[in-house]
Amino acid sequence: MLQPNEMRLAGDLLDFLRDPSTAIARDFATQATLMRIASGATVFAEGDECSFFAILADGQIRVFKIGETGREITLYRFGRGESCILTTSCVLSNHQFPAIAVVEREATAFLVGQAIFRDWIERYSAWRDYVFQLLSRRLASVMAIIDEIAFRRVDVRLAVFLLRQAVGDPPTLNLTHQQIAAELGTSREVVSRILSDFSEEGLISSSRGQITVCDRMRLYQRSEVR
């Protein structure tokens, strides 16, 4: 059973759990559990059974696919107050998990068992609305990724990625070419070639595991190319 301070945390994440007298809040307090998950831990591997639904209280989880060639693509990340739509789909359909979910930053999560999750979908409109809104929001983001991969050039997508991720003065990001390739769903060789072109044009400078944006305006112009 969750402690009062844990239920207050749950209420901070989900408005419909703030009133402890409601039926859904009482059930959540008695049937959900709170678990800490270490950074680097694999929450689900491809083909795993989804025996629980998780809502993150803090931390971050990355969900990604690995193709037959070994190439990775990040599908999405989720953090505080969010959950994984693939887990949701698997819990509802009894299908196996179709990707990999790994903890990027140490996470704390409320866990709800599969049978309980499905029971609450039927009994509580607030819970049902939360789940369907979650599915809608995350599906939109996944469709945006598919659109990016299918219809935008890799150099344009890489320019956008650098502009979004580089921070500080000068704006810098600490990622390897392989990590960037996994984010964009392309190969390390393609990323390395484009970064080399950007460097020759004076848009960036790079060293091992670090890239610095040197000309944000011109890089932004590259990101606008269709």
PDB file of C-alpha atoms in Angstrom:
ATOM      1  CA  MET A   1       0.000   0.000   0.000  1.00  0.00           C
ATOM      2  CA  LEU A   2       1.274   3.473  -0.885  1.00  0.00           C
ATOM      3  CA  GLN A   3       2.181   5.839   1.930  1.00  0.00           C
ATOM      4  CA  PRO A   4       0.475   9.269   2.270  1.00  0.00           C
ATOM      5  CA  ASN A   5       3.550  11.086   0.914  1.00  0.00           C
ATOM      6  CA  GLU A   6       3.611   8.716  -2.070  1.00  0.00           C
ATOM      7  CA  MET A   7      -0.054   9.403  -2.775  1.00  0.00           C
ATOM      8  CA  ARG A   8       0.641  13.133  -2.633  1.00  0.00           C
ATOM      9  CA  LEU A   9       3.314  12.562  -5.262  1.00  0.00           C
ATOM     10  CA  ALA A  10       0.812  10.594  -7.371  1.00  0.00           C
ATOM     11  CA  GLY A  11      -1.686  13.447  -7.020  1.00  0.00           C
ATOM     12  CA  ASP A  12       0.944  15.915  -8.242  1.00  0.00           C
ATOM     13  CA  LEU A  13       1.290  13.801 -11.390  1.00  0.00           C
ATOM     14  CA  LEU A  14      -2.379  12.984 -12.017  1.00  0.00           C
ATOM     15  CA  ASP A  15      -5.071  15.473 -11.022  1.00  0.00           C
ATOM     16  CA  PHE A  16      -7.736  12.809 -10.539  1.00  0.00           C
ATOM     17  CA  LEU A  17      -5.722  11.230  -7.700  1.00  0.00           C
ATOM     18  CA  ARG A  18      -5.588  14.392  -5.558  1.00  0.00           C
ATOM     19  CA  ASP A  19      -8.796  13.689  -3.678  1.00  0.00           C
ATOM     20  CA  PRO A  20      -8.038  10.623  -1.495  1.00  0.00           C
ATOM     21  CA  SER A  21     -11.747   9.979  -0.920  1.00  0.00           C
ATOM     22  CA  THR A  22     -12.474   9.029  -4.550  1.00  0.00           C
ATOM     23  CA  ALA A  23     -12.717   5.372  -5.544  1.00  0.00           C
ATOM     24  CA  ILE A  24      -9.894   5.577  -8.084  1.00  0.00           C
ATOM     25  CA  ALA A  25      -7.574   7.229  -5.526  1.00  0.00           C
ATOM     26  CA  ARG A  26      -8.380   4.555  -2.923  1.00  0.00           C
ATOM     27  CA  ASP A  27      -7.720   1.777  -5.427  1.00  0.00           C
ATOM     28  CA  PHE A  28      -4.498   3.428  -6.586  1.00  0.00           C
ATOM     29  CA  ALA A  29      -3.279   3.691  -2.988  1.00  0.00           C
ATOM     30  CA  THR A  30      -3.887   0.012  -2.300  1.00  0.00           C
ATOM     31  CA  GLN A  31      -3.019  -1.580  -5.660  1.00  0.00           C
ATOM     32  CA  ALA A  32      -0.208   0.511  -7.186  1.00  0.00           C
ATOM     33  CA  THR A  33       3.424   0.216  -6.085  1.00  0.00           C
ATOM     34  CA  LEU A  34       6.292   2.691  -6.227  1.00  0.00           C
ATOM     35  CA  MET A  35       9.633   1.426  -7.544  1.00  0.00           C
ATOM     36  CA  ARG A  36      13.043   2.963  -8.188  1.00  0.00           C
ATOM     37  CA  ILE A  37      14.744   1.836 -11.417  1.00  0.00           C
ATOM     38  CA  ALA A  38      18.490   2.287 -11.857  1.00  0.00           C
ATOM     39  CA  SER A  39      19.997   4.220 -14.746  1.00  0.00           C
ATOM     40  CA  GLY A  40      20.942   1.858 -17.559  1.00  0.00           C
ATOM     41  CA  ALA A  41      18.381  -0.778 -16.597  1.00  0.00           C
ATOM     42  CA  THR A  42      16.350  -2.401 -19.358  1.00  0.00           C
ATOM     43  CA  VAL A  43      12.680  -2.070 -18.473  1.00  0.00           C
ATOM     44  CA  PHE A  44      11.477  -4.117 -21.428  1.00  0.00           C
ATOM     45  CA  ALA A  45      13.376  -5.974 -24.144  1.00  0.00           C
ATOM     46  CA  GLU A  46      11.828  -6.794 -27.495  1.00  0.00           C
ATOM     47  CA  GLY A  47       9.519  -9.785 -27.119  1.00  0.00           C
ATOM     48  CA  ASP A  48       8.925  -9.338 -23.378  1.00  0.00           C
ATOM     49  CA  GLU A  49       5.496  -9.791 -21.868  1.00  0.00           C
ATOM     50  CA  CYS A  50       4.035  -6.534 -20.495  1.00  0.00           C
ATOM     51  CA  SER A  51       2.893  -7.485 -17.009  1.00  0.00           C
ATOM     52  CA  PHE A  52       2.596  -3.928 -15.698  1.00  0.00           C
ATOM     53  CA  PHE A  53       1.892  -0.316 -16.653  1.00  0.00           C
ATOM     54  CA  ALA A  54       4.282   2.367 -15.359  1.00  0.00           C
ATOM     55  CA  ILE A  55       3.842   6.088 -14.718  1.00  0.00           C
ATOM     56  CA  LEU A  56       7.126   7.926 -14.195  1.00  0.00           C
ATOM     57  CA  ALA A  57       7.407  10.137 -11.130  1.00  0.00           C
ATOM     58  CA  ASP A  58      10.898  11.231 -12.166  1.00  0.00           C
ATOM     59  CA  GLY A  59      13.740  10.163 -14.452  1.00  0.00           C
ATOM     60  CA  GLN A  60      13.674   9.416 -18.169  1.00  0.00           C
ATOM     61  CA  ILE A  61      13.217   6.302 -20.303  1.00  0.00           C
ATOM     62  CA  ARG A  62      14.202   5.908 -23.948  1.00  0.00           C
ATOM     63  CA  VAL A  63      12.222   3.604 -26.240  1.00  0.00           C
ATOM     64  CA  PHE A  64      13.965   2.465 -29.404  1.00  0.00           C
ATOM     65  CA  LYS A  65      14.122  -0.188 -32.115  1.00  0.00           C
ATOM     66  CA  ILE A  66      17.095  -2.084 -33.506  1.00  0.00           C
ATOM     67  CA  GLY A  67      16.866  -3.256 -37.128  1.00  0.00           C
ATOM     68  CA  GLU A  68      18.298  -6.419 -38.649  1.00  0.00           C
ATOM     69  CA  THR A  69      21.428  -4.498 -39.665  1.00  0.00           C
ATOM     70  CA  GLY A  70      21.980  -3.332 -36.091  1.00  0.00           C
ATOM     71  CA  ARG A  71      20.894   0.235 -36.829  1.00  0.00           C
ATOM     72  CA  GLU A  72      18.982   1.940 -34.015  1.00  0.00           C
ATOM     73  CA  ILE A  73      16.224   4.502 -34.081  1.00  0.00           C
ATOM     74  CA  THR A  74      14.803   6.341 -31.092  1.00  0.00           C
ATOM     75  CA  LEU A  75      11.007   6.189 -31.137  1.00  0.00           C
ATOM     76  CA  TYR A  76      10.430   8.497 -28.159  1.00  0.00           C
ATOM     77  CA  ARG A  77      11.373   9.298 -24.602  1.00  0.00           C
ATOM     78  CA  PHE A  78       9.073   9.793 -21.665  1.00  0.00           C
ATOM     79  CA  GLY A  79       9.521  11.387 -18.261  1.00  0.00           C
ATOM     80  CA  ARG A  80       7.669  12.748 -15.243  1.00  0.00           C
ATOM     81  CA  GLY A  81       3.923  12.100 -15.352  1.00  0.00           C
ATOM     82  CA  GLU A  82       4.183  10.160 -18.604  1.00  0.00           C
ATOM     83  CA  SER A  83       4.088   6.535 -19.626  1.00  0.00           C
ATOM     84  CA  CYS A  84       4.935   4.327 -22.592  1.00  0.00           C
ATOM     85  CA  ILE A  85       2.295   3.883 -25.282  1.00  0.00           C
ATOM     86  CA  LEU A  86       3.811   0.617 -26.459  1.00  0.00           C
ATOM     87  CA  THR A  87       3.419  -0.752 -22.948  1.00  0.00           C
ATOM     88  CA  THR A  88      -0.160   0.531 -22.926  1.00  0.00           C
ATOM     89  CA  SER A  89      -0.887  -1.180 -26.230  1.00  0.00           C
ATOM     90  CA  CYS A  90       0.689  -4.430 -25.073  1.00  0.00           C
ATOM     91  CA  VAL A  91      -1.188  -4.453 -21.767  1.00  0.00           C
ATOM     92  CA  LEU A  92      -4.485  -3.859 -23.554  1.00  0.00           C
ATOM     93  CA  SER A  93      -3.872  -6.412 -26.310  1.00  0.00           C
ATOM     94  CA  ASN A  94      -1.750  -9.060 -24.535  1.00  0.00           C
ATOM     95  CA  HIS A  95       0.902  -8.662 -27.235  1.00  0.00           C
ATOM     96  CA  GLN A  96       4.641  -8.768 -26.620  1.00  0.00           C
ATOM     97  CA  PHE A  97       6.692  -5.587 -26.339  1.00  0.00           C
ATOM     98  CA  PRO A  98       7.886  -4.670 -29.874  1.00  0.00           C
ATOM     99  CA  ALA A  99      10.883  -2.470 -28.968  1.00  0.00           C
ATOM    100  CA  ILE A 100      13.417  -1.835 -26.178  1.00  0.00           C
ATOM    101  CA  ALA A 101      12.906   0.490 -23.213  1.00  0.00           C
ATOM    102  CA  VAL A 102      15.991   1.573 -21.246  1.00  0.00           C
ATOM    103  CA  VAL A 103      16.342   3.958 -18.304  1.00  0.00           C
ATOM    104  CA  GLU A 104      18.490   6.952 -19.298  1.00  0.00           C
ATOM    105  CA  ARG A 105      18.214   8.769 -15.958  1.00  0.00           C
ATOM    106  CA  GLU A 106      17.457   6.947 -12.705  1.00  0.00           C
ATOM    107  CA  ALA A 107      13.697   6.705 -12.511  1.00  0.00           C
ATOM    108  CA  THR A 108      10.972   6.333  -9.930  1.00  0.00           C
ATOM    109  CA  ALA A 109       7.737   4.867 -11.249  1.00  0.00           C
ATOM    110  CA  PHE A 110       4.281   3.901 -10.059  1.00  0.00           C
ATOM    111  CA  LEU A 111       3.513   0.393 -11.303  1.00  0.00           C
ATOM    112  CA  VAL A 112       0.040  -0.975 -11.949  1.00  0.00           C
ATOM    113  CA  GLY A 113      -0.460  -4.652 -12.778  1.00  0.00           C
ATOM    114  CA  GLN A 114      -1.943  -5.669 -16.116  1.00  0.00           C
ATOM    115  CA  ALA A 115      -5.229  -7.027 -14.753  1.00  0.00           C
ATOM    116  CA  ILE A 116      -5.746  -3.996 -12.506  1.00  0.00           C
ATOM    117  CA  PHE A 117      -4.933  -1.595 -15.351  1.00  0.00           C
ATOM    118  CA  ARG A 118      -7.557  -3.193 -17.597  1.00  0.00           C
ATOM    119  CA  ASP A 119     -10.122  -3.245 -14.787  1.00  0.00           C
ATOM    120  CA  TRP A 120      -9.627   0.491 -14.189  1.00  0.00           C
ATOM    121  CA  ILE A 121     -10.060   1.204 -17.908  1.00  0.00           C
ATOM    122  CA  GLU A 122     -13.551  -0.263 -17.653  1.00  0.00           C
ATOM    123  CA  ARG A 123     -14.502   1.225 -14.264  1.00  0.00           C
ATOM    124  CA  TYR A 124     -13.012   4.713 -14.109  1.00  0.00           C
ATOM    125  CA  SER A 125     -13.559   7.377 -16.764  1.00  0.00           C
ATOM    126  CA  ALA A 126     -10.723   9.532 -15.368  1.00  0.00           C
ATOM    127  CA  TRP A 127      -8.246   6.676 -15.767  1.00  0.00           C
ATOM    128  CA  ARG A 128      -9.604   5.853 -19.219  1.00  0.00           C
ATOM    129  CA  ASP A 129      -9.300   9.485 -20.321  1.00  0.00           C
ATOM    130  CA  TYR A 130      -5.708   9.648 -19.075  1.00  0.00           C
ATOM    131  CA  VAL A 131      -4.733   6.533 -21.007  1.00  0.00           C
ATOM    132  CA  PHE A 132      -6.432   7.611 -24.246  1.00  0.00           C
ATOM    133  CA  GLN A 133      -4.938  11.107 -24.066  1.00  0.00           C
ATOM    134  CA  LEU A 134      -1.542   9.532 -23.507  1.00  0.00           C
ATOM    135  CA  LEU A 135      -2.000   7.357 -26.584  1.00  0.00           C
ATOM    136  CA  SER A 136      -3.129  10.309 -28.685  1.00  0.00           C
ATOM    137  CA  ARG A 137      -0.224  12.573 -27.723  1.00  0.00           C
ATOM    138  CA  ARG A 138       2.476   9.972 -28.144  1.00  0.00           C
ATOM    139  CA  LEU A 139       1.065   8.626 -31.400  1.00  0.00           C
ATOM    140  CA  ALA A 140       1.266  12.139 -32.839  1.00  0.00           C
ATOM    141  CA  SER A 141       4.951  12.365 -31.886  1.00  0.00           C
ATOM    142  CA  VAL A 142       5.730   8.958 -33.400  1.00  0.00           C
ATOM    143  CA  MET A 143       3.970   9.946 -36.622  1.00  0.00           C
ATOM    144  CA  ALA A 144       6.111  13.098 -36.710  1.00  0.00           C
ATOM    145  CA  ILE A 145       9.244  10.912 -36.488  1.00  0.00           C
ATOM    146  CA  ILE A 146       8.004   8.745 -39.358  1.00  0.00           C
ATOM    147  CA  ASP A 147       7.317  11.861 -41.411  1.00  0.00           C
ATOM    148  CA  GLU A 148      10.833  13.160 -40.691  1.00  0.00           C
ATOM    149  CA  ILE A 149      12.507   9.927 -41.741  1.00  0.00           C
ATOM    150  CA  ALA A 150      10.396   9.425 -44.840  1.00  0.00           C
ATOM    151  CA  PHE A 151      10.272  12.949 -46.253  1.00  0.00           C
ATOM    152  CA  ARG A 152      13.141  15.085 -44.932  1.00  0.00           C
ATOM    153  CA  ARG A 153      16.782  14.865 -45.972  1.00  0.00           C
ATOM    154  CA  VAL A 154      19.208  13.609 -43.353  1.00  0.00           C
ATOM    155  CA  ASP A 155      21.353  16.766 -43.506  1.00  0.00           C
ATOM    156  CA  VAL A 156      18.289  18.906 -42.761  1.00  0.00           C
ATOM    157  CA  ARG A 157      17.265  16.659 -39.865  1.00  0.00           C
ATOM    158  CA  LEU A 158      20.811  16.684 -38.505  1.00  0.00           C
ATOM    159  CA  ALA A 159      20.945  20.485 -38.627  1.00  0.00           C
ATOM    160  CA  VAL A 160      17.658  20.658 -36.697  1.00  0.00           C
ATOM    161  CA  PHE A 161      18.945  18.121 -34.167  1.00  0.00           C
ATOM    162  CA  LEU A 162      22.145  20.089 -33.541  1.00  0.00           C
ATOM    163  CA  LEU A 163      20.234  23.352 -33.091  1.00  0.00           C
ATOM    164  CA  ARG A 164      17.862  21.732 -30.581  1.00  0.00           C
ATOM    165  CA  GLN A 165      20.433  19.813 -28.583  1.00  0.00           C
ATOM    166  CA  ALA A 166      23.444  22.138 -28.422  1.00  0.00           C
ATOM    167  CA  VAL A 167      23.477  24.172 -25.193  1.00  0.00           C
ATOM    168  CA  GLY A 168      25.793  26.653 -23.491  1.00  0.00           C
ATOM    169  CA  ASP A 169      28.025  29.394 -24.813  1.00  0.00           C
ATOM    170  CA  PRO A 170      29.308  28.326 -27.241  1.00  0.00           C
ATOM    171  CA  PRO A 171      26.451  25.864 -27.881  1.00  0.00           C
ATOM    172  CA  THR A 172      27.865  22.372 -27.503  1.00  0.00           C
ATOM    173  CA  LEU A 173      26.565  18.811 -27.289  1.00  0.00           C
ATOM    174  CA  ASN A 174      28.416  15.755 -26.039  1.00  0.00           C
ATOM    175  CA  LEU A 175      27.342  12.877 -28.239  1.00  0.00           C
ATOM    176  CA  THR A 176      29.178  10.424 -30.470  1.00  0.00           C
ATOM    177  CA  HIS A 177      28.364  10.058 -34.152  1.00  0.00           C
ATOM    178  CA  GLN A 178      26.847   6.661 -33.343  1.00  0.00           C
ATOM    179  CA  GLN A 179      24.546   8.150 -30.712  1.00  0.00           C
ATOM    180  CA  ILE A 180      23.384  10.842 -33.117  1.00  0.00           C
ATOM    181  CA  ALA A 181      22.763   8.226 -35.794  1.00  0.00           C
ATOM    182  CA  ALA A 182      20.582   6.278 -33.338  1.00  0.00           C
ATOM    183  CA  GLU A 183      18.536   9.410 -32.649  1.00  0.00           C
ATOM    184  CA  LEU A 184      17.990  10.082 -36.351  1.00  0.00           C
ATOM    185  CA  GLY A 185      17.505   6.515 -37.531  1.00  0.00           C
ATOM    186  CA  THR A 186      20.407   6.537 -39.959  1.00  0.00           C
ATOM    187  CA  SER A 187      23.941   5.128 -40.088  1.00  0.00           C
ATOM    188  CA  ARG A 188      27.026   6.421 -38.320  1.00  0.00           C
ATOM    189  CA  GLU A 189      28.778   6.769 -41.678  1.00  0.00           C
ATOM    190  CA  VAL A 190      26.081   9.102 -42.994  1.00  0.00           C
ATOM    191  CA  VAL A 191      26.214  11.242 -39.855  1.00  0.00           C
ATOM    192  CA  SER A 192      30.017  11.423 -39.995  1.00  0.00           C
ATOM    193  CA  ARG A 193      29.965  12.494 -43.651  1.00  0.00           C
ATOM    194  CA  ILE A 194      27.407  15.253 -43.085  1.00  0.00           C
ATOM    195  CA  LEU A 195      29.171  16.512 -39.965  1.00  0.00           C
ATOM    196  CA  SER A 196      32.388  16.652 -41.948  1.00  0.00           C
ATOM    197  CA  ASP A 197      30.613  18.779 -44.572  1.00  0.00           C
ATOM    198  CA  PHE A 198      29.213  21.066 -41.843  1.00  0.00           C
ATOM    199  CA  SER A 199      32.694  21.410 -40.378  1.00  0.00           C
ATOM    200  CA  GLU A 200      34.244  22.312 -43.746  1.00  0.00           C
ATOM    201  CA  GLU A 201      31.563  24.980 -44.194  1.00  0.00           C
ATOM    202  CA  GLY A 202      32.389  26.442 -40.774  1.00  0.00           C
ATOM    203  CA  LEU A 203      28.996  25.612 -39.292  1.00  0.00           C
ATOM    204  CA  ILE A 204      30.395  23.403 -36.537  1.00  0.00           C
ATOM    205  CA  SER A 205      33.625  22.231 -35.002  1.00  0.00           C
ATOM    206  CA  SER A 206      34.011  18.746 -33.594  1.00  0.00           C
ATOM    207  CA  SER A 207      36.319  16.668 -31.479  1.00  0.00           C
ATOM    208  CA  ARG A 208      35.946  13.193 -30.071  1.00  0.00           C
ATOM    209  CA  GLY A 209      32.458  12.930 -28.565  1.00  0.00           C
ATOM    210  CA  GLN A 210      31.796  16.664 -28.737  1.00  0.00           C
ATOM    211  CA  ILE A 211      30.285  19.004 -31.329  1.00  0.00           C
ATOM    212  CA  THR A 212      30.164  22.801 -31.068  1.00  0.00           C
ATOM    213  CA  VAL A 213      27.879  24.969 -33.200  1.00  0.00           C
ATOM    214  CA  CYS A 214      30.010  27.804 -34.627  1.00  0.00           C
ATOM    215  CA  ASP A 215      27.495  29.531 -36.890  1.00  0.00           C
ATOM    216  CA  ARG A 216      23.962  29.112 -35.595  1.00  0.00           C
ATOM    217  CA  MET A 217      22.388  31.357 -38.244  1.00  0.00           C
ATOM    218  CA  ARG A 218      23.837  29.481 -41.200  1.00  0.00           C
ATOM    219  CA  LEU A 219      23.066  26.147 -39.576  1.00  0.00           C
ATOM    220  CA  TYR A 220      19.492  27.339 -39.101  1.00  0.00           C
ATOM    221  CA  GLN A 221      19.368  28.177 -42.814  1.00  0.00           C
ATOM    222  CA  ARG A 222      20.485  24.621 -43.587  1.00  0.00           C
ATOM    223  CA  SER A 223      17.698  23.301 -41.350  1.00  0.00           C
ATOM    224  CA  GLU A 224      15.131  25.202 -43.426  1.00  0.00           C
ATOM    225  CA  VAL A 225      16.164  23.579 -46.717  1.00  0.00           C
ATOM    226  CA  ARG A 226      13.451  21.344 -48.130  1.00  0.00           C
TER     227      ARG A 226
END
